[in-house]
Short mmCIF file of C-alpha atoms in Angstrom, two decimals:
data_model
loop_
_atom_site.label_atom_id
_atom_site.label_comp_id
_atom_site.label_asym_id
_atom_site.label_seq_id
_atom_site.Cartn_x
_atom_site.Cartn_y
_atom_site.Cartn_z
CA MET L 1 108.89 161.36 -82.17
CA ASP L 2 110.61 158.93 -84.48
CA GLU L 3 112.43 157.31 -81.47
CA LEU L 4 109.11 156.88 -79.64
CA ASN L 5 107.73 155.04 -82.64
CA THR L 6 110.53 152.91 -82.65
CA LEU L 7 110.11 152.32 -79.17
CA TRP L 8 106.58 151.47 -79.67
CA VAL L 9 107.21 148.98 -82.38
CA TYR L 10 109.77 147.44 -80.71
CA LEU L 11 107.45 147.21 -77.37
CA SER L 12 104.49 145.85 -79.25
CA ALA L 13 106.23 143.13 -80.63
CA SER L 14 107.65 141.75 -77.45
CA PRO L 15 105.56 139.81 -75.02
CA LEU L 16 106.02 142.01 -72.25
CA LEU L 17 103.36 144.16 -73.21
CA SER L 18 100.75 141.86 -73.85
CA ILE L 19 101.39 140.44 -70.13
CA MET L 20 101.46 143.42 -68.63
CA VAL L 21 97.97 144.56 -70.46
CA THR L 22 96.54 141.53 -69.52
CA ILE L 23 97.60 141.93 -65.74
CA ILE L 24 96.88 145.69 -65.57
CA GLY L 25 93.52 144.76 -67.36
CA PHE L 26 92.23 141.96 -65.04
CA LEU L 27 93.62 144.17 -61.66
CA ILE L 28 91.53 147.27 -62.87
CA ALA L 29 88.80 144.81 -63.52
CA SER L 30 89.01 143.11 -60.08
CA HIS L 31 89.14 146.75 -58.57
CA ILE L 32 85.81 147.72 -60.64
CA ASN L 33 84.23 144.38 -59.23
CA ARG L 34 85.16 145.04 -55.72
CA MET L 35 83.68 148.68 -55.79
CA ALA L 36 80.42 147.40 -57.36
CA GLY L 37 80.08 145.01 -54.18
CA GLY L 38 81.64 141.79 -55.83
CA SER L 39 78.48 141.53 -58.09
CA ALA L 40 78.83 139.17 -60.55
CA PHE L 41 77.21 141.18 -63.31
CA LEU L 42 80.49 142.77 -63.44
CA HIS L 43 82.68 139.41 -63.27
CA PRO L 44 86.56 140.50 -63.45
CA VAL L 45 87.26 138.21 -66.25
CA ILE L 46 84.47 140.03 -68.71
CA VAL L 47 85.29 143.39 -67.50
CA ALA L 48 89.02 142.80 -68.40
CA ILE L 49 88.28 141.47 -71.85
CA ALA L 50 85.96 144.74 -72.71
CA LEU L 51 89.11 146.85 -71.27
CA ILE L 52 91.84 144.68 -73.17
CA VAL L 53 89.60 144.71 -76.74
CA ALA L 54 88.88 148.48 -76.20
CA PHE L 55 92.46 149.10 -75.62
CA LEU L 56 94.15 146.91 -78.54
CA THR L 57 91.32 148.52 -80.72
CA LEU L 58 92.31 152.25 -79.49
CA VAL L 59 96.13 151.42 -80.35
CA GLY L 60 95.47 149.14 -83.44
CA THR L 61 97.08 146.06 -82.49
CA SER L 62 95.74 142.99 -83.79
CA TYR L 63 94.51 139.88 -81.71
CA GLU L 64 97.05 137.59 -83.00
CA GLN L 65 99.89 140.24 -81.96
CA TYR L 66 98.36 140.47 -78.57
CA PHE L 67 98.21 136.64 -78.23
CA GLU L 68 101.59 136.19 -79.30
CA GLY L 69 102.76 137.79 -75.91
CA ALA L 70 99.80 136.83 -73.79
CA GLN L 71 99.78 133.16 -74.64
CA PHE L 72 102.63 132.84 -71.80
CA ILE L 73 99.47 133.45 -69.70
CA HIS L 74 97.31 131.39 -71.52
CA PHE L 75 99.85 128.41 -71.15
CA LEU L 76 99.33 128.33 -67.24
CA LEU L 77 95.60 126.96 -67.80
CA GLY L 78 97.21 123.77 -68.66
CA PRO L 79 98.95 122.84 -65.37
CA ALA L 80 96.25 125.13 -63.49
CA THR L 81 93.52 122.32 -64.95
CA VAL L 82 96.01 119.52 -63.89
CA ALA L 83 96.12 121.06 -60.31
CA LEU L 84 92.67 120.67 -60.09
CA ALA L 85 93.47 116.89 -59.24
CA ILE L 86 94.45 118.36 -55.59
CA PRO L 87 91.07 119.60 -54.16
CA LEU L 88 89.58 116.47 -55.90
CA PHE L 89 91.98 114.21 -54.03
CA ASP L 90 91.30 116.25 -50.70
CA HIS L 91 87.66 115.47 -50.90
CA LEU L 92 87.74 112.00 -52.33
CA GLU L 93 85.70 110.05 -49.94
CA ARG L 94 82.81 112.52 -50.62
CA VAL L 95 83.39 112.02 -54.47
CA LYS L 96 83.13 108.11 -53.97
CA GLN L 97 80.07 108.16 -51.92
CA MET L 98 78.25 109.98 -54.37
CA PHE L 99 79.49 108.54 -57.32
CA TRP L 100 76.35 107.62 -59.12
CA PRO L 101 74.32 110.61 -58.14
CA LEU L 102 77.16 112.70 -59.79
CA ILE L 103 77.37 110.60 -63.12
CA ILE L 104 73.71 110.66 -63.60
CA ALA L 105 73.44 114.53 -62.82
CA CYS L 106 76.56 114.88 -65.07
CA ILE L 107 74.94 113.07 -68.10
CA SER L 108 71.53 114.93 -67.95
CA GLY L 109 73.15 118.47 -67.41
CA ILE L 110 75.25 117.91 -70.79
CA PHE L 111 72.07 116.95 -72.47
CA THR L 112 70.13 119.64 -71.12
CA ALA L 113 72.62 122.34 -71.88
CA ALA L 114 73.72 121.30 -75.24
CA LEU L 115 69.84 120.21 -76.27
CA SER L 116 68.52 123.79 -74.98
CA THR L 117 71.13 125.86 -76.72
CA ILE L 118 70.19 124.25 -80.12
CA ALA L 119 66.64 124.76 -79.70
CA ILE L 120 66.92 128.23 -78.66
CA VAL L 121 69.48 129.52 -81.59
CA ILE L 122 67.39 127.63 -84.06
CA ALA L 123 64.01 128.64 -82.91
CA MET L 124 65.45 132.15 -83.22
CA GLY L 125 66.60 131.82 -86.21
CA GLY L 126 70.61 131.84 -85.72
CA SER L 127 72.82 130.41 -88.63
CA ARG L 128 74.31 127.14 -88.37
CA GLU L 129 77.76 128.09 -87.29
CA THR L 130 76.27 130.31 -84.35
CA VAL L 131 74.52 126.98 -83.18
CA LEU L 132 77.81 124.73 -83.86
CA SER L 133 79.86 127.33 -81.90
CA LEU L 134 77.45 127.74 -79.10
CA THR L 135 76.45 124.17 -78.42
CA PRO L 136 79.75 123.22 -76.35
CA LYS L 137 79.03 126.26 -74.45
CA SER L 138 79.16 124.96 -70.92
CA VAL L 139 82.33 123.16 -71.71
CA THR L 140 85.49 124.20 -69.94
CA SER L 141 87.27 126.52 -72.91
CA PRO L 142 90.22 124.13 -73.71
CA ILE L 143 87.74 121.13 -74.38
CA ALA L 144 85.16 123.28 -75.78
CA MET L 145 87.20 124.64 -78.30
CA GLY L 146 88.18 121.20 -79.56
CA ILE L 147 84.54 120.11 -79.92
CA ALA L 148 83.81 123.22 -81.72
CA GLU L 149 86.25 122.59 -84.41
CA LYS L 150 85.26 118.75 -84.52
CA ILE L 151 81.53 119.91 -85.27
CA GLY L 152 82.09 122.76 -87.61
CA GLY L 153 81.90 125.87 -85.25
CA TYR L 154 84.38 128.91 -84.67
CA PRO L 155 86.85 127.63 -81.95
CA SER L 156 87.96 131.37 -81.05
CA LEU L 157 84.17 132.23 -80.74
CA THR L 158 83.28 129.59 -78.78
CA ALA L 159 86.33 130.26 -76.58
CA GLY L 160 84.74 133.69 -75.73
CA LEU L 161 81.41 132.68 -75.52
CA VAL L 162 82.44 129.82 -72.91
CA LEU L 163 83.66 132.50 -70.90
CA VAL L 164 80.14 134.85 -71.12
CA THR L 165 78.39 131.41 -70.14
CA GLY L 166 80.70 131.17 -67.13
CA ALA L 167 79.98 134.61 -66.00
CA ILE L 168 76.02 134.36 -66.56
CA GLY L 169 76.41 130.88 -64.49
CA CYS L 170 78.07 132.77 -61.96
CA VAL L 171 75.25 135.34 -61.57
CA ILE L 172 72.26 133.06 -62.01
CA GLY L 173 73.63 130.21 -59.80
CA PRO L 174 73.41 131.60 -56.46
CA ILE L 175 70.05 133.06 -57.18
CA MET L 176 68.90 129.62 -58.41
CA PHE L 177 70.34 127.88 -55.07
CA ARG L 178 68.29 130.12 -52.89
CA TRP L 179 65.15 129.56 -54.68
CA LEU L 180 65.58 125.82 -55.07
CA LYS L 181 66.46 125.52 -51.76
CA ILE L 182 69.66 123.86 -52.33
CA GLU L 183 72.22 123.92 -49.70
CA ASP L 184 74.58 121.19 -50.14
CA HIS L 185 77.66 122.73 -50.94
CA SER L 186 79.00 119.49 -52.88
CA VAL L 187 75.68 119.86 -55.06
CA GLN L 188 76.22 123.52 -55.39
CA GLY L 189 79.44 122.96 -56.56
CA PHE L 190 78.71 120.57 -59.05
CA THR L 191 76.20 122.37 -60.47
CA MET L 192 78.33 125.50 -60.79
CA GLY L 193 81.14 123.54 -62.39
CA LEU L 194 78.69 121.55 -65.08
CA ALA L 195 76.72 124.77 -66.02
CA ALA L 196 79.72 127.16 -65.73
CA HIS L 197 82.94 125.46 -66.14
CA GLY L 198 86.16 127.21 -64.83
CA PHE L 199 84.03 130.41 -63.75
CA GLY L 200 81.72 128.33 -61.73
CA THR L 201 84.97 126.41 -60.15
CA ALA L 202 86.66 129.95 -59.14
CA GLN L 203 83.44 131.05 -57.83
CA SER L 204 83.00 127.88 -55.71
CA PHE L 205 86.30 127.67 -54.28
CA THR L 206 85.12 131.23 -52.67
CA VAL L 207 82.47 129.57 -51.26
CA SER L 208 84.14 126.58 -49.70
CA SER L 209 86.91 124.02 -50.79
CA ILE L 210 84.48 121.33 -50.70
CA ALA L 211 82.09 123.08 -53.20
CA GLY L 212 85.36 124.04 -55.29
CA ALA L 213 86.67 120.54 -55.35
CA PHE L 214 83.35 119.34 -56.72
CA ALA L 215 83.12 122.03 -59.27
CA GLY L 216 86.53 121.15 -60.47
CA LEU L 217 85.31 117.69 -60.75
CA ALA L 218 81.98 118.46 -62.50
CA MET L 219 83.82 120.72 -65.07
CA GLY L 220 86.75 117.65 -65.82
CA LEU L 221 83.88 115.16 -65.83
CA THR L 222 81.46 117.63 -68.24
CA GLY L 223 84.50 118.39 -70.59
CA MET L 224 85.46 114.60 -70.90
CA LEU L 225 81.93 113.24 -71.42
CA SER L 226 80.98 116.29 -73.90
CA ALA L 227 83.76 115.47 -75.74
CA PHE L 228 82.30 112.12 -76.62
CA ILE L 229 78.41 112.91 -76.62
CA LEU L 230 78.37 116.46 -78.46
CA PRO L 231 79.87 115.29 -81.64
CA LEU L 232 77.44 112.28 -81.88
CA LEU L 233 74.38 114.44 -80.83
CA VAL L 234 75.12 117.04 -83.44
CA ARG L 235 75.45 114.16 -85.89
CA PHE L 236 72.38 112.36 -84.85
CA LEU L 237 70.25 115.69 -84.80
CA GLY L 238 71.63 116.11 -88.40
CA ILE L 239 72.63 119.88 -87.99
CA MET A 1 107.16 124.78 -55.04
CA LEU A 2 108.99 124.46 -58.13
CA PHE A 3 109.19 120.68 -57.77
CA GLY A 4 105.32 120.67 -57.47
CA PHE A 5 105.06 123.00 -60.58
CA LEU A 6 107.40 120.32 -62.43
CA VAL A 7 104.83 117.51 -61.23
CA LEU A 8 102.23 119.51 -62.76
CA LEU A 9 103.79 119.98 -66.16
CA VAL A 10 104.96 116.28 -66.16
CA CYS A 11 101.48 115.25 -65.62
CA GLN A 12 100.31 117.53 -68.45
CA PHE A 13 103.04 116.06 -70.80
CA CYS A 14 102.34 112.52 -70.04
CA GLY A 15 98.42 113.66 -70.91
CA GLU A 16 99.52 115.19 -74.32
CA ILE A 17 101.55 111.73 -75.10
CA ILE A 18 98.52 109.80 -74.12
CA VAL A 19 96.12 111.89 -76.15
CA ARG A 20 98.42 112.20 -79.26
CA TYR A 21 99.33 108.36 -79.05
CA LEU A 22 95.65 107.24 -78.65
CA ASP A 23 93.93 109.90 -80.71
CA LEU A 24 91.53 111.03 -77.87
CA PRO A 25 89.03 113.59 -78.59
CA PHE A 26 90.04 115.50 -75.10
CA PRO A 27 92.88 117.71 -74.18
CA SER A 28 95.74 116.98 -72.64
CA PRO A 29 95.44 118.85 -68.91
CA VAL A 30 92.35 116.64 -68.40
CA VAL A 31 94.03 113.60 -69.23
CA GLY A 32 97.06 115.14 -66.82
CA MET A 33 94.71 115.72 -64.23
CA VAL A 34 93.18 112.06 -64.33
CA ILE A 35 97.05 110.96 -64.07
CA LEU A 36 97.78 113.19 -60.99
CA LEU A 37 94.56 112.01 -59.41
CA ALA A 38 95.95 108.52 -59.67
CA GLY A 39 99.38 109.28 -58.66
CA LEU A 40 98.25 110.85 -55.51
CA ILE A 41 95.56 108.15 -54.44
CA MET A 42 98.83 105.73 -55.15
CA HIS A 43 100.71 108.08 -52.74
CA GLY A 44 98.06 108.21 -50.27
CA GLU A 45 98.70 112.10 -49.53
CA VAL A 46 99.73 115.46 -51.47
CA PRO A 47 103.19 116.32 -51.06
CA LYS A 48 103.66 119.75 -49.74
CA GLY A 49 105.37 121.37 -53.18
CA ILE A 50 102.58 120.15 -55.03
CA ARG A 51 100.10 121.75 -53.02
CA GLN A 52 101.59 125.19 -52.78
CA ALA A 53 102.12 125.16 -56.58
CA SER A 54 98.85 124.10 -57.24
CA GLU A 55 97.04 126.45 -54.91
CA GLY A 56 99.10 129.20 -56.16
CA LEU A 57 97.87 128.58 -59.72
CA LEU A 58 94.32 127.79 -58.48
CA SER A 59 94.38 131.42 -56.76
CA TYR A 60 94.80 133.20 -60.25
CA LEU A 61 92.34 130.66 -62.44
CA ALA A 62 89.93 133.58 -63.58
CA LEU A 63 93.01 135.64 -64.75
CA LEU A 64 94.27 132.83 -66.95
CA PHE A 65 90.90 132.86 -68.97
CA VAL A 66 91.54 136.36 -70.19
CA PRO A 67 93.75 135.96 -73.13
CA ALA A 68 91.42 133.27 -74.98
CA GLY A 69 88.39 135.51 -74.25
CA VAL A 70 89.92 138.68 -75.62
CA GLY A 71 89.50 136.42 -79.06
CA LEU A 72 86.11 137.43 -78.81
CA MET A 73 86.99 141.02 -80.89
CA VAL A 74 87.84 138.53 -84.09
CA HIS A 75 84.00 137.72 -84.33
CA TYR A 76 82.36 140.88 -83.63
CA GLN A 77 80.52 140.83 -87.24
CA LEU A 78 78.79 137.67 -86.41
CA ILE A 79 78.21 138.85 -82.85
CA ALA A 80 76.76 141.77 -83.97
CA ALA A 81 74.25 139.82 -86.57
CA ASP A 82 73.21 136.94 -84.20
CA GLY A 83 73.83 138.93 -80.80
CA LEU A 84 70.38 138.79 -79.26
CA THR A 85 70.04 135.45 -80.35
CA ILE A 86 73.45 134.44 -78.86
CA LEU A 87 72.71 136.26 -75.83
CA THR A 88 69.23 134.72 -75.01
CA ALA A 89 70.37 131.00 -75.79
CA LEU A 90 73.44 131.59 -73.02
CA ILE A 91 70.94 132.89 -70.44
CA LEU A 92 68.15 130.60 -70.80
CA SER A 93 70.19 127.42 -71.59
CA THR A 94 72.49 128.30 -68.51
CA ALA A 95 69.55 128.48 -66.44
CA ILE A 96 67.86 125.30 -67.45
CA THR A 97 71.00 123.63 -67.19
CA LEU A 98 71.68 124.94 -63.59
CA LEU A 99 67.80 124.03 -62.60
CA VAL A 100 67.88 120.62 -64.05
CA THR A 101 71.71 119.51 -62.49
CA GLY A 102 70.86 120.67 -59.27
CA VAL A 103 67.56 119.51 -58.64
CA ILE A 104 68.57 115.94 -60.00
CA LEU A 105 71.85 115.96 -57.76
CA ASP A 106 70.26 117.23 -55.02
CA ARG A 107 67.37 114.60 -54.83
CA LEU A 108 69.71 112.01 -55.94
CA ALA A 109 72.14 112.96 -53.14
CA LYS A 110 69.41 113.33 -50.12
CA ASN A 111 67.79 109.88 -51.02
CA LYS A 112 71.51 108.28 -50.84
CA ILE A 113 72.03 110.12 -47.52
CA THR A 114 68.80 108.82 -46.08
CA GLN A 115 69.24 105.44 -47.62
CA GLU A 116 72.57 105.19 -45.63
CA GLN A 117 71.26 106.18 -42.38
#
């Protein structure tokens, strides 16, 4: 028993366990999602997070300890973001053609997302920290965390809520497009990337490569513009 | 493939330097993406290695969000207190954002296409 204990102490300190737990959690979550007929309600990322949180709580591992190892997976988010340049390049002609509509839609979307969030949270009596952590919810997590820090929210709470937003967007988006009769894949992709960042982008790539490219563009553009707009907006509103 | 991965890292690295040096408010990978896009436009096509590395990474994009998301467990008290507010705000605001963005872009894009025809 003592030996087993020593082994556990050793293993939980090595990144191996966290990485394995992350991948196993994701594989199980993907399997559950497939069994549920690919329903966005059971988004693999959300299910994986729930499974991993349950597991860590059960074995008494803290988030810091887990992240120590899981950061190696987290790190790949950087190069993956850079890689979004490739689908963008592939559809450059279409992007050029729609340049101004995209910019106008992007700025309208950023203001809509931030103002509606702030209004709803304040109307329902949420705390100031909740308002500020939620404001950047439609922005891709690395940028959203930076914005939250800047305006006075909790970056790690923002990171999680950004993901929940993404999953919600994946559920509502397709229903909304059917209802509004929006059939253009570039419009669908851009809208998904703006409201649901990386999740919307990942889902759009399963629709078509042009939807994915526009979603990636929207995600990058929304992130960059939000980094400028949101801190100013929060200051202007005096929150 | 390995060369492609290196190119992605170098672009991110250059992004990092620019962000630090100019004290920009956005993260380095986004700047790295702009650098790579500029490079591809100048080169005129996507080298095979870069395409392979990128497609490999992008096909697992969803998995890469998991470690940050598990961080929600740190904030269970705030979530328990403001849970309903948070969920309502997320759902309503996401729906409104999708609606406004989708409708605006759809109208503008259709106008543009009819104009050109």
